[in-house]
C-alpha positions as a Python dict, from the first residue, in 0.01 Angstrom:
ca = {
    (1, 'M'): (0, 0, 0),
    (2, 'G'): (13, -123, -394),
    (3, 'I'): (-83, 99, -560),
    (4, 'G'): (109, 344, -349),
    (5, 'F'): (426, 136, -519),
    (6, 'W'): (252, 133, -864),
    (7, 'V'): (218, 436, -892),
    (8, 'I'): (526, 601, -750),
    (9, 'G'): (717, 325, -994),
    (10, 'L'): (548, 450, -1302),
    (11, 'I'): (680, 873, -1193),
    (12, 'T'): (1009, 705, -1128),
    (13, 'L'): (1013, 536, -1496),
    (14, 'L'): (846, 904, -1632),
    (15, 'I'): (1101, 1057, -1478),
    (16, 'M'): (1378, 823, -1619),
    (17, 'R'): (1283, 918, -1976),
    (18, 'T'): (1188, 1238, -1984),
    (19, 'Q'): (1488, 1326, -1768),
    (20, 'E'): (1228, 1625, -1616),
    (21, 'Y'): (1145, 1599, -1260),
    (22, 'K'): (861, 1819, -1187),
    (23, 'Y'): (687, 1481, -1255),
    (24, 'I'): (795, 1442, -858),
    (25, 'L'): (550, 1748, -830),
    (26, 'L'): (238, 1512, -833),
    (27, 'L'): (306, 1334, -537),
    (28, 'S'): (365, 1646, -433),
    (29, 'I'): (46, 1706, -268),
    (30, 'Y'): (31, 1407, 34),
    (31, 'G'): (385, 1434, 72),
    (32, 'M'): (289, 1777, 208),
    (33, 'E'): (19, 1624, 395),
    (34, 'V'): (229, 1345, 489),
    (35, 'V'): (509, 1591, 673),
    (36, 'L'): (246, 1852, 829),
    (37, 'T'): (67, 1448, 952),
    (38, 'I'): (454, 1365, 1145),
    (39, 'T'): (511, 1663, 1287),
    (40, 'E'): (175, 1762, 1411),
    (41, 'R'): (236, 1398, 1553),
    (42, 'L'): (590, 1448, 1650),
    (43, 'L'): (500, 1749, 1801),
    (44, 'L'): (181, 1578, 2043),
    (45, 'K'): (479, 1313, 2092),
    (46, 'E'): (334, 1067, 1931),
    (47, 'N'): (476, 755, 1843),
    (48, 'I'): (514, 777, 1374),
    (49, 'F'): (539, 412, 1343),
    (50, 'E'): (220, 345, 1550),
    (51, 'A'): (-64, 282, 1354),
    (52, 'H'): (-322, 658, 1333),
    (53, 'R'): (-627, 857, 1228),
    (54, 'R'): (-460, 1197, 1174),
    (55, 'H'): (-406, 1223, 825),
    (56, 'L'): (-629, 1502, 669),
    (57, 'Y'): (-776, 1255, 440),
    (58, 'Q'): (-918, 1051, 678),
    (59, 'L'): (-990, 1327, 924),
    (60, 'F'): (-1284, 1502, 635),
    (61, 'A'): (-1346, 1058, 587),
    (62, 'N'): (-1435, 974, 886),
    (63, 'E'): (-1465, 1282, 1146),
    (64, 'K'): (-1601, 1529, 905),
    (65, 'K'): (-1833, 1254, 767),
    (66, 'V'): (-1744, 1402, 404),
    (67, 'S'): (-1756, 1196, 54),
    (68, 'H'): (-1412, 970, -43),
    (69, 'L'): (-1482, 1080, -425),
    (70, 'L'): (-1528, 1468, -206),
    (71, 'I'): (-1248, 1435, -123),
    (72, 'S'): (-974, 1231, -374),
    (73, 'F'): (-1127, 1462, -650),
    (74, 'V'): (-1025, 1730, -449),
    (75, 'Y'): (-720, 1648, -361),
    (76, 'A'): (-676, 1561, -851),
    (77, 'F'): (-726, 1905, -878),
    (78, 'F'): (-411, 2075, -686),
    (79, 'S'): (-265, 1735, -720),
    (80, 'V'): (-304, 1807, -1145),
    (81, 'D'): (-297, 2222, -1072),
    (82, 'S'): (52, 2208, -873),
    (83, 'Q'): (135, 2047, -1149),
    (84, 'C'): (-23, 2266, -1386),
    (85, 'I'): (189, 2568, -1191),
    (86, 'S'): (565, 2385, -1256),
    (87, 'H'): (511, 2334, -1582),
    (88, 'Q'): (363, 2720, -1678),
    (89, 'F'): (664, 2865, -1481),
    (90, 'Y'): (940, 2626, -1653),
    (91, 'F'): (774, 2707, -2015),
    (92, 'T'): (641, 3062, -1975),
    (93, 'G'): (696, 3225, -1601),
    (94, 'L'): (256, 3257, -1607),
    (95, 'G'): (66, 3101, -1295),
    (96, 'S'): (-156, 2817, -1355),
    (97, 'C'): (-223, 2645, -1561),
    (98, 'P'): (-579, 2681, -1590),
    (99, 'Y'): (-625, 3026, -1505),
    (100, 'Y'): (-328, 3066, -1802),
    (101, 'I'): (-557, 2867, -2080),
    (102, 'F'): (-915, 3057, -1968),
    (103, 'A'): (-687, 3326, -2116),
    (104, 'C'): (-565, 3246, -2398),
    (105, 'R'): (-860, 3140, -2499),
    (106, 'R'): (-998, 3443, -2432),
    (107, 'N'): (-727, 3682, -2644),
    (108, 'I'): (-665, 3885, -2304),
    (109, 'F'): (-284, 3808, -2412),
    (110, 'R'): (-49, 3717, -2652),
    (111, 'I'): (261, 3516, -2503),
    (112, 'E'): (595, 3411, -2777),
    (113, 'M'): (700, 3044, -2638),
    (114, 'E'): (1093, 3044, -2646),
    (115, 'Y'): (1194, 2691, -2550),
}
């Protein structure tokens, strides 16, 4: 729980300093997963305030025996990718950041950025 508070605190400081609310998207993957887990537990008429092991990463790690490192990497990848997507839409209207970088490095198209 301690690391989570530090991460939220640092992202809050970053938002306050830059006045850019897009950094909240760094937590979007975790937020969506929490909302889906709570929704599932409500539909199953479970008490959402009791301990459980229904989060997606818990199911992969405990039930499917997927490596914790792999699960963390996938979560990190999707978090960074969602941040890149929002950043590119904000500045250029393009899609995902890795694809944009690949296309620019290969000179597939040229874009004039206006700020």
